[in-house]
Amino acid sequence: MTPLIITAIVILLILLLLALSFVSASPSVIKVISGPFGQRVVHGRTGWRIPVFERVDTMTAAMISVDAQTTNFVPTNDYINVKVDAAVKVRIGVEDKAMFMAATRNFLYKKPEQISAEVRDTLEGHLRAIIGQMKLTQIVTDRATFAEKVQENAKADLAEMGLQIVAFNIQGVTDETGVIDNLGVDNTEQIRKAAAIAKAQAQRDVAIQQAQAQQEANDAQVASELAISQKKTDLAMKQAELKAQQDTEQAKADAAYKIQEQAQRKTIVEATAQADIANQEQQAQIKQREVEVTKQTLQSEVNARADAQKYAAVQKADADLYARQKNAEAEAYERTQRAQADRDAMLAEAQGVKAQGEAEAAATAAKLTAEAQGLERKAEAMQKMDKAAVLQMWFDVLPEVAKAVAEPLSKVDSITMYGEGNSAKMVKDITESLAQVNSGLADSVGLDLKSMVGSFVNAKVAAPVVADAVKDVMPSAGPTPEPTNPASK
């Protein structure tokens, strides 16, 4: 059992020796190992020491707060007594060996409160020195510069003590006679003045901006209303223009329709005239073999009549055209005076009326020209027919002559005749009247119808003509009043 106990005791001694030799230091702690071999520093790590021969002392590595302030009033450069309160953070200079060694000499066995008290006295002296170098306004307004000067002035002394300044902040500055307060009042008043001026200027600017905004709004409203009015005006003008164009196109269409209608009428008239001319030409060709007419007499008469009718028709067409033009111009002028806006529509209507008049005048002239040409063709045919044409003309008017002779009898309700043969005598009187007309024609014109008819009997031409004439005469003379014999009553 003895060897085991000895072994155990040895192990325990070794463990105890290791435990006593082990040294551990956190980042906020500095451990200084001192012994016959000098000093070693353990900071933020582990180490070893020789028990009994070396000892371990502890210093703080954390920052130490120092309330540095002047205990009484200190005159500034401009002779104003002030007190300054500063908050300072210091720590032991571990990185610099010389600074660390100085700290171990000065603060190895001291607590942070003791270190702070020693540093406070040093910083207070430097505060007094810097206060005397600066004016009150500089200390109050430029505290950063004041703090930098204090740090620079105290840096060397703190380094000798093994400390370095981490932060230096001026907490407050007070004066003995209230100069700072007066400065504050002045500044306050200046600020109030500036604020009042700024407020007045701001209110003025707001009023100006509101007025400008109101003016711009009014301008925008007026511009909008003007734009709307202009749009309405443009729309009305455009509608009037479209209406005028529509009326113009309608007038053109109506005029074109009337022109086309007149052209069709002209074509129909010309076709009718051509048909009549062809019919007359055929009749002339049939009768040309049998008769010859007195060319010069009929030609001069027919030509004079045709020229007179043509001239009268042309004059009438020109007069109608001139009247229509004047009426159209007068109507256009009156409509222009009533409404200038309808000027284009009225002008278009006047132009349509003018075109219509011209078309009607052209159609009338064409019709008269066609009739004149028909009369000329008829005259030529009659010239070819010679005496047969004279007979034809006589037989054409013979029913009218017979009608004129019998016209008085048609107005008699009844006739009472006495004696035998009176009815035959009345018919004889009527026949003798026609014969007298024939005789007067022979005396005045020199035409002997009896001999002319006799000369064409052998040719068998006059017979059908006479038959047709007699056929036409009988019904046209009207009903002959039936003679009444009083004996029959």
Coordinates of C-alpha atoms in Angstrom, one line a residue:
M1 CA 0.0 0.0 0.0
T2 CA 2.9 2.3 0.7
P3 CA 4.1 2.6 -2.9
L4 CA 0.6 3.4 -4.0
I5 CA 0.2 6.1 -1.5
I6 CA 3.5 7.6 -2.4
T7 CA 2.6 7.5 -6.0
A8 CA -0.7 9.1 -5.3
I9 CA 0.9 11.7 -3.2
V10 CA 3.4 12.5 -5.9
I11 CA 0.6 12.8 -8.5
L12 CA -1.3 15.1 -6.2
L13 CA 1.7 17.2 -5.7
I14 CA 2.3 17.4 -9.4
L15 CA -1.3 18.4 -10.0
L16 CA -1.1 21.0 -7.3
L17 CA 2.1 22.3 -8.8
L18 CA 0.5 22.5 -12.2
A19 CA -2.5 24.3 -10.8
L20 CA -0.3 26.8 -9.0
S21 CA 1.8 27.3 -12.1
F22 CA -1.1 27.9 -14.5
V23 CA -1.8 31.5 -15.2
S24 CA -4.8 32.7 -17.4
A25 CA -5.7 36.3 -18.3
S26 CA -8.9 37.5 -20.0
P27 CA -8.8 40.4 -22.6
S28 CA -9.9 42.8 -19.9
V29 CA -7.2 41.7 -17.4
I30 CA -3.4 42.1 -17.5
K31 CA -1.4 39.7 -15.3
V32 CA 2.2 40.5 -14.6
I33 CA 4.5 37.6 -13.6
S34 CA 7.5 38.9 -11.6
G35 CA 10.4 36.8 -10.3
P36 CA 14.1 36.2 -10.5
F37 CA 13.9 36.1 -14.3
G38 CA 12.2 39.5 -14.7
Q39 CA 8.7 40.3 -15.7
R40 CA 6.3 38.6 -18.1
V41 CA 2.9 39.8 -19.2
V42 CA -0.1 37.6 -19.8
H43 CA -3.0 39.4 -21.6
G44 CA -5.8 37.6 -23.3
R45 CA -4.0 34.2 -23.1
T46 CA -2.7 31.6 -20.7
G47 CA 0.8 31.2 -19.2
W48 CA 3.0 29.6 -16.6
R49 CA 4.8 30.7 -13.6
I50 CA 7.2 29.1 -11.1
P51 CA 5.4 28.7 -7.8
V52 CA 7.1 30.2 -4.8
F53 CA 9.7 31.9 -6.9
E54 CA 7.4 34.0 -9.1
R55 CA 4.3 36.1 -8.1
V56 CA 1.4 37.2 -10.2
D57 CA -0.1 40.7 -10.0
T58 CA -3.2 41.9 -11.8
M59 CA -4.1 45.2 -13.5
T60 CA -7.2 46.1 -15.5
A61 CA -7.0 46.3 -19.3
A62 CA -10.4 47.8 -19.6
M63 CA -11.1 51.5 -20.2
I64 CA -11.2 53.7 -17.2
S65 CA -13.7 56.6 -17.1
V66 CA -12.4 59.9 -15.8
D67 CA -14.6 62.9 -15.0
A68 CA -12.2 65.7 -15.7
Q69 CA -13.5 69.2 -14.6
T70 CA -12.2 72.4 -13.2
T71 CA -12.9 72.8 -9.5
N72 CA -13.3 76.5 -9.8
F73 CA -13.7 79.2 -12.5
V74 CA -10.9 79.7 -14.9
P75 CA -10.5 82.9 -16.9
T76 CA -10.5 82.5 -20.7
N77 CA -8.4 84.4 -23.2
D78 CA -11.0 87.2 -23.2
Y79 CA -11.1 87.2 -19.3
I80 CA -14.4 85.5 -18.8
N81 CA -14.4 83.0 -15.9
V82 CA -15.7 79.6 -16.9
K83 CA -15.9 76.0 -15.7
V84 CA -15.4 73.1 -18.1
D85 CA -16.6 69.5 -17.5
A86 CA -15.1 66.7 -19.7
A87 CA -15.7 63.0 -19.9
V88 CA -12.5 61.1 -20.7
K89 CA -11.8 57.4 -21.4
V90 CA -8.2 56.1 -20.8
R91 CA -6.6 52.7 -20.7
I92 CA -3.2 51.1 -20.1
G93 CA -0.9 51.1 -23.1
V94 CA -0.4 47.3 -23.5
E95 CA 0.9 47.5 -27.1
D96 CA 3.8 49.8 -26.2
K97 CA 6.3 48.1 -24.0
A98 CA 7.8 51.3 -22.5
M99 CA 4.3 52.6 -21.8
F100 CA 3.3 49.2 -20.2
M101 CA 6.3 49.2 -18.0
A102 CA 5.5 52.7 -16.8
A103 CA 2.0 51.6 -16.1
T104 CA 3.2 48.6 -14.1
R105 CA 5.4 50.9 -12.1
N106 CA 2.6 53.4 -11.4
F107 CA -0.6 51.4 -11.2
L108 CA 0.3 47.7 -10.6
Y109 CA -1.3 47.5 -7.3
K110 CA -4.0 50.1 -7.8
K111 CA -7.6 49.9 -8.5
P112 CA -9.4 51.7 -11.4
E113 CA -10.9 54.3 -9.1
Q114 CA -7.4 55.2 -7.8
I115 CA -6.1 55.4 -11.4
S116 CA -9.0 57.7 -12.4
A117 CA -8.4 60.0 -9.5
E118 CA -4.7 60.4 -10.4
V119 CA -5.5 61.0 -14.0
R120 CA -8.2 63.6 -13.1
D121 CA -5.8 65.9 -11.5
T122 CA -3.5 65.8 -14.5
L123 CA -6.4 66.4 -17.0
E124 CA -7.7 69.3 -14.9
G125 CA -4.4 71.1 -15.2
H126 CA -4.4 70.7 -18.9
L127 CA -8.0 71.9 -19.1
R128 CA -7.0 75.1 -17.2
A129 CA -4.1 75.6 -19.6
I130 CA -6.2 75.3 -22.7
I131 CA -9.0 77.4 -21.3
G132 CA -6.6 80.3 -20.8
Q133 CA -5.5 80.0 -24.5
M134 CA -9.0 80.2 -26.1
K135 CA -11.8 82.7 -26.1
L136 CA -15.2 81.9 -24.7
T137 CA -16.9 81.8 -28.0
Q138 CA -14.3 79.4 -29.4
I139 CA -14.7 77.1 -26.4
V140 CA -18.5 77.2 -26.7
T141 CA -18.8 76.9 -30.5
D142 CA -15.8 74.8 -31.3
R143 CA -15.6 72.1 -28.6
A144 CA -13.9 69.6 -30.9
T145 CA -10.9 71.9 -31.3
F146 CA -10.9 72.5 -27.6
A147 CA -10.9 68.8 -26.9
E148 CA -8.1 68.1 -29.4
K149 CA -5.9 70.7 -27.8
V150 CA -6.4 69.3 -24.4
Q151 CA -5.6 65.8 -25.6
E152 CA -2.5 67.0 -27.4
N153 CA -1.4 68.9 -24.3
A154 CA -2.0 65.9 -21.9
K155 CA -0.9 63.1 -24.2
A156 CA 2.7 63.2 -23.1
D157 CA 2.0 63.3 -19.4
L158 CA -0.4 60.4 -19.7
A159 CA 2.1 58.4 -21.7
E160 CA 4.6 58.9 -18.9
M161 CA 2.1 57.4 -16.6
G162 CA 1.6 54.4 -19.0
L163 CA -1.9 55.5 -20.2
Q164 CA -3.4 56.5 -23.5
I165 CA -6.5 58.6 -24.2
V166 CA -9.2 56.7 -26.0
A167 CA -11.9 59.4 -26.0
F168 CA -12.2 63.0 -24.8
N169 CA -15.6 64.8 -24.9
I170 CA -16.5 68.2 -23.5
Q171 CA -19.7 67.8 -21.5
G172 CA -20.4 71.4 -20.5
V173 CA -19.2 74.9 -20.2
T174 CA -20.5 77.4 -17.7
D175 CA -19.5 81.0 -16.9
E176 CA -19.6 83.0 -13.7
T177 CA -21.6 86.0 -14.9
G178 CA -24.1 84.4 -17.4
V179 CA -22.3 85.6 -20.5
I180 CA -23.0 82.3 -22.2
D181 CA -26.7 82.7 -21.4
N182 CA -26.6 86.3 -22.8
L183 CA -24.9 85.0 -25.9
G184 CA -27.7 82.4 -26.1
V185 CA -30.3 85.1 -25.7
D186 CA -28.7 87.2 -28.4
N187 CA -28.5 84.2 -30.6
T188 CA -32.0 83.2 -29.6
E189 CA -33.2 86.6 -30.6
Q190 CA -31.2 86.5 -33.8
I191 CA -32.7 83.1 -34.4
R192 CA -36.2 84.3 -33.6
K193 CA -35.6 87.3 -35.8
A194 CA -34.4 85.2 -38.6
A195 CA -37.2 82.7 -38.0
A196 CA -39.8 85.6 -38.0
I197 CA -38.2 87.0 -41.2
A198 CA -38.1 83.5 -42.7
K199 CA -41.7 83.0 -41.6
A200 CA -42.8 86.3 -43.1
Q201 CA -40.9 85.6 -46.3
A202 CA -42.4 82.1 -46.4
Q203 CA -45.9 83.5 -45.9
R204 CA -45.2 86.1 -48.6
D205 CA -43.9 83.4 -50.9
V206 CA -46.9 81.2 -50.1
A207 CA -49.2 84.2 -50.9
I208 CA -47.3 84.9 -54.1
Q209 CA -47.4 81.2 -55.0
Q210 CA -51.1 81.1 -54.2
A211 CA -51.8 84.2 -56.3
Q212 CA -49.7 82.8 -59.1
A213 CA -51.4 79.5 -58.8
Q214 CA -54.8 81.2 -58.8
Q215 CA -53.8 83.3 -61.8
E216 CA -52.5 80.3 -63.6
A217 CA -55.7 78.4 -62.8
N218 CA -57.8 81.4 -64.1
D219 CA -55.6 81.6 -67.2
A220 CA -55.9 77.8 -67.6
Q221 CA -59.7 78.1 -67.2
V222 CA -59.9 81.0 -69.6
A223 CA -57.7 79.2 -72.1
S224 CA -59.8 76.1 -71.7
E225 CA -63.0 78.1 -72.3
L226 CA -61.4 79.9 -75.3
A227 CA -60.3 76.5 -76.7
I228 CA -63.8 75.1 -76.2
S229 CA -65.3 78.2 -77.9
Q230 CA -62.8 77.9 -80.7
K231 CA -63.6 74.2 -81.1
K232 CA -67.3 75.0 -81.2
T233 CA -66.7 77.8 -83.7
D234 CA -64.5 75.5 -85.8
L235 CA -67.2 72.8 -85.6
A236 CA -69.9 75.2 -86.7
M237 CA -67.7 76.5 -89.5
K238 CA -66.9 72.9 -90.6
Q239 CA -70.6 71.9 -90.4
A240 CA -71.5 75.0 -92.5
E241 CA -68.7 74.2 -94.9
L242 CA -69.9 70.6 -95.2
K243 CA -73.5 71.8 -95.6
A244 CA -72.4 74.2 -98.3
Q245 CA -70.5 71.4 -100.0
Q246 CA -73.5 69.1 -99.7
D247 CA -75.8 71.7 -101.1
T248 CA -73.3 72.4 -103.9
E249 CA -73.0 68.7 -104.7
Q250 CA -76.8 68.4 -104.6
A251 CA -77.2 71.4 -106.9
K252 CA -74.6 69.9 -109.2
A253 CA -76.4 66.6 -109.1
D254 CA -79.8 68.2 -109.8
A255 CA -78.3 70.3 -112.6
A256 CA -76.6 67.2 -114.1
Y257 CA -79.9 65.3 -113.8
K258 CA -81.8 68.1 -115.5
I259 CA -79.0 68.4 -118.2
Q260 CA -79.2 64.7 -118.7
E261 CA -83.0 64.9 -118.9
Q262 CA -82.8 67.7 -121.4
A263 CA -80.2 65.7 -123.4
Q264 CA -82.6 62.7 -123.4
R265 CA -85.4 65.0 -124.5
K266 CA -83.2 66.4 -127.2
T267 CA -82.3 62.9 -128.3
I268 CA -86.0 62.0 -128.4
V269 CA -86.9 65.1 -130.3
E270 CA -84.1 64.5 -132.8
A271 CA -85.2 60.8 -133.1
T272 CA -88.8 61.9 -133.6
A273 CA -87.7 64.5 -136.2
Q274 CA -85.6 61.9 -137.9
A275 CA -88.5 59.5 -138.0
D276 CA -90.8 62.3 -139.3
I277 CA -88.2 63.2 -141.9
A278 CA -87.8 59.6 -142.9
N279 CA -91.6 59.2 -143.3
Q280 CA -91.8 62.4 -145.3
E281 CA -88.9 61.3 -147.4
Q282 CA -90.7 58.0 -148.2
Q283 CA -93.9 59.9 -149.0
A284 CA -91.9 62.2 -151.2
Q285 CA -90.2 59.3 -153.0
I286 CA -93.7 57.8 -153.7
K287 CA -95.2 61.1 -154.9
Q288 CA -92.0 62.4 -156.7
R289 CA -92.8 60.2 -159.7
E290 CA -96.2 61.8 -160.1
V291 CA -95.9 65.5 -159.3
E292 CA -93.6 68.5 -159.3
V293 CA -94.3 71.5 -157.3
T294 CA -93.6 75.1 -157.8
K295 CA -90.2 75.1 -156.1
Q296 CA -89.4 78.8 -155.8
T297 CA -92.7 80.0 -154.3
L298 CA -93.0 77.4 -151.6
Q299 CA -89.3 77.4 -150.9
S300 CA -89.2 81.2 -150.3
E301 CA -92.3 81.0 -148.1
V302 CA -91.2 78.0 -146.1
N303 CA -87.7 79.4 -145.7
A304 CA -89.0 82.8 -144.5
R305 CA -91.4 81.1 -142.1
A306 CA -88.6 78.8 -140.8
D307 CA -86.2 81.6 -140.4
A308 CA -88.8 83.7 -138.6
Q309 CA -89.7 80.8 -136.2
K310 CA -86.0 80.0 -135.7
Y311 CA -85.1 83.7 -135.0
A312 CA -88.1 84.0 -132.6
A313 CA -87.2 80.8 -130.8
V314 CA -83.6 81.8 -130.4
Q315 CA -84.6 85.3 -129.2
K316 CA -87.1 83.7 -126.7
A317 CA -84.4 81.3 -125.5
D318 CA -81.9 84.1 -125.0
A319 CA -84.5 86.2 -123.2
D320 CA -85.4 83.3 -120.9
L321 CA -81.8 82.6 -120.3
Y322 CA -81.1 86.2 -119.5
A323 CA -84.1 86.4 -117.2
R324 CA -83.0 83.3 -115.3
Q325 CA -79.5 84.5 -115.0
K326 CA -80.7 87.9 -113.6
N327 CA -83.1 86.2 -111.3
A328 CA -80.4 83.8 -110.1
E329 CA -78.0 86.8 -109.5
A330 CA -80.7 88.8 -107.6
E331 CA -81.5 85.8 -105.5
A332 CA -77.9 85.1 -104.7
Y333 CA -77.3 88.8 -103.8
E334 CA -80.3 88.8 -101.5
R335 CA -79.3 85.6 -99.8
T336 CA -75.8 86.9 -99.4
Q337 CA -77.1 90.0 -97.6
R338 CA -79.3 87.9 -95.3
A339 CA -76.6 85.5 -94.1
Q340 CA -72.9 85.6 -95.1
A341 CA -72.5 82.2 -93.6
D342 CA -74.8 80.7 -96.3
R343 CA -72.9 82.5 -99.1
D344 CA -71.3 79.3 -100.5
A345 CA -74.6 77.4 -100.5
M346 CA -76.5 80.2 -102.2
L347 CA -73.8 80.6 -104.8
A348 CA -74.0 76.9 -105.5
E349 CA -77.8 77.2 -105.8
A350 CA -77.4 80.1 -108.2
Q351 CA -74.9 78.2 -110.2
G352 CA -77.3 75.2 -110.3
V353 CA -80.1 77.5 -111.5
K354 CA -77.8 79.0 -114.1
A355 CA -76.8 75.5 -115.2
Q356 CA -80.5 74.5 -115.4
G357 CA -81.3 77.6 -117.4
E358 CA -78.5 77.0 -119.8
A359 CA -79.5 73.4 -120.1
E360 CA -83.1 74.3 -120.8
A361 CA -82.0 77.0 -123.3
A362 CA -79.7 74.5 -125.0
A363 CA -82.6 72.0 -125.1
T364 CA -85.0 74.6 -126.5
A365 CA -82.5 75.7 -129.1
A366 CA -81.9 72.1 -130.0
K367 CA -85.6 71.5 -130.3
L368 CA -86.1 74.6 -132.5
T369 CA -83.1 73.7 -134.6
A370 CA -84.6 70.2 -135.1
E371 CA -88.0 71.7 -136.0
A372 CA -86.3 74.1 -138.4
Q373 CA -84.4 71.3 -139.9
G374 CA -87.6 69.3 -140.2
L375 CA -89.3 72.3 -141.9
E376 CA -86.4 72.6 -144.3
R377 CA -86.6 68.9 -145.1
K378 CA -90.4 69.2 -145.5
A379 CA -89.8 72.2 -147.8
E380 CA -87.3 70.2 -149.8
A381 CA -89.8 67.3 -150.0
M382 CA -92.6 69.6 -151.1
Q383 CA -90.3 71.1 -153.8
K384 CA -89.8 67.6 -155.1
M385 CA -93.5 66.9 -155.0
D386 CA -94.4 70.1 -156.9
K387 CA -98.1 70.2 -157.7
A388 CA -98.8 67.1 -155.6
A389 CA -97.6 69.1 -152.6
V390 CA -100.0 71.9 -153.4
L391 CA -102.8 69.4 -153.6
Q392 CA -101.6 67.9 -150.4
M393 CA -101.6 71.2 -148.6
W394 CA -105.1 72.0 -150.0
F395 CA -106.5 68.7 -148.9
D396 CA -105.0 69.3 -145.5
V397 CA -106.8 72.6 -145.0
L398 CA -109.9 71.6 -146.9
P399 CA -111.6 70.1 -143.7
E400 CA -111.0 73.4 -141.9
V401 CA -112.5 75.3 -144.8
A402 CA -115.5 73.0 -144.8
K403 CA -115.8 73.4 -141.1
A404 CA -115.7 77.2 -141.3
V405 CA -118.5 77.1 -144.0
A406 CA -120.6 74.8 -142.0
E407 CA -119.9 76.5 -138.6
P408 CA -123.0 78.8 -138.8
L409 CA -125.2 75.9 -139.5
S410 CA -124.0 74.0 -136.4
K411 CA -125.4 76.8 -134.2
V412 CA -128.9 76.5 -135.6
D413 CA -131.2 74.2 -133.6
S414 CA -133.7 73.6 -136.5
I415 CA -134.4 74.8 -140.0
T416 CA -137.9 75.0 -141.4
M417 CA -138.0 75.0 -145.2
Y418 CA -141.1 75.6 -147.3
G419 CA -141.6 74.2 -150.7
E420 CA -140.3 71.2 -152.5
G421 CA -136.5 70.8 -153.2
N422 CA -135.3 73.2 -150.6
S423 CA -133.1 70.6 -148.8
A424 CA -131.3 70.0 -152.1
K425 CA -131.0 73.7 -152.6
M426 CA -129.3 74.1 -149.2
V427 CA -126.8 71.4 -149.9
K428 CA -126.2 73.1 -153.3
D429 CA -125.5 76.4 -151.6
I430 CA -122.9 74.8 -149.3
T431 CA -121.3 73.1 -152.3
E432 CA -121.2 76.4 -154.2
S433 CA -119.5 78.0 -151.2
L434 CA -116.7 75.5 -151.4
A435 CA -116.5 76.1 -155.1
Q436 CA -116.3 79.8 -154.6
V437 CA -113.4 79.2 -152.2
N438 CA -111.7 77.1 -154.9
S439 CA -112.3 79.8 -157.5
G440 CA -111.0 82.5 -155.2
L441 CA -107.8 80.5 -154.7
A442 CA -107.4 80.2 -158.4
D443 CA -107.8 83.9 -158.9
S444 CA -105.5 84.9 -156.0
V445 CA -102.8 82.3 -156.2
G446 CA -103.2 81.0 -159.7
L447 CA -103.9 77.4 -158.8
D448 CA -106.6 75.6 -160.6
L449 CA -107.3 72.7 -158.4
K450 CA -109.8 71.2 -160.8
S451 CA -107.4 71.0 -163.6
M452 CA -104.6 69.8 -161.3
V453 CA -106.8 67.0 -160.0
G454 CA -107.9 66.1 -163.6
S455 CA -104.3 66.0 -164.8
F456 CA -103.6 63.4 -162.1
V457 CA -106.6 61.2 -162.6
N458 CA -104.9 59.0 -165.2
A459 CA -102.0 58.6 -162.9
K460 CA -104.4 57.4 -160.2
V461 CA -102.8 59.5 -157.6
A462 CA -105.3 62.2 -156.8
A463 CA -108.2 59.7 -156.2
P464 CA -106.9 58.3 -152.9
V465 CA -105.9 61.8 -151.8
V466 CA -109.3 63.3 -152.6
A467 CA -111.0 60.4 -150.9
D468 CA -109.0 61.0 -147.8
A469 CA -109.7 64.7 -148.0
V470 CA -113.5 64.1 -148.4
K471 CA -113.3 61.6 -145.6
D472 CA -111.7 64.2 -143.4
V473 CA -114.1 66.9 -144.4
M474 CA -117.3 65.1 -143.7
P475 CA -116.9 64.5 -140.0
S476 CA -115.2 67.7 -139.4
A477 CA -118.0 69.9 -140.7
G478 CA -120.1 68.9 -137.7
P479 CA -123.6 67.5 -137.7
T480 CA -125.8 69.2 -140.4
P481 CA -129.1 70.2 -138.9
E482 CA -131.8 68.0 -140.4
P483 CA -134.2 70.2 -142.4
T484 CA -137.7 70.1 -141.2
N485 CA -140.7 70.2 -143.6
P486 CA -143.7 71.8 -142.2
A487 CA -145.8 69.5 -144.3
S488 CA -144.4 66.5 -142.6
K489 CA -145.5 68.0 -139.3

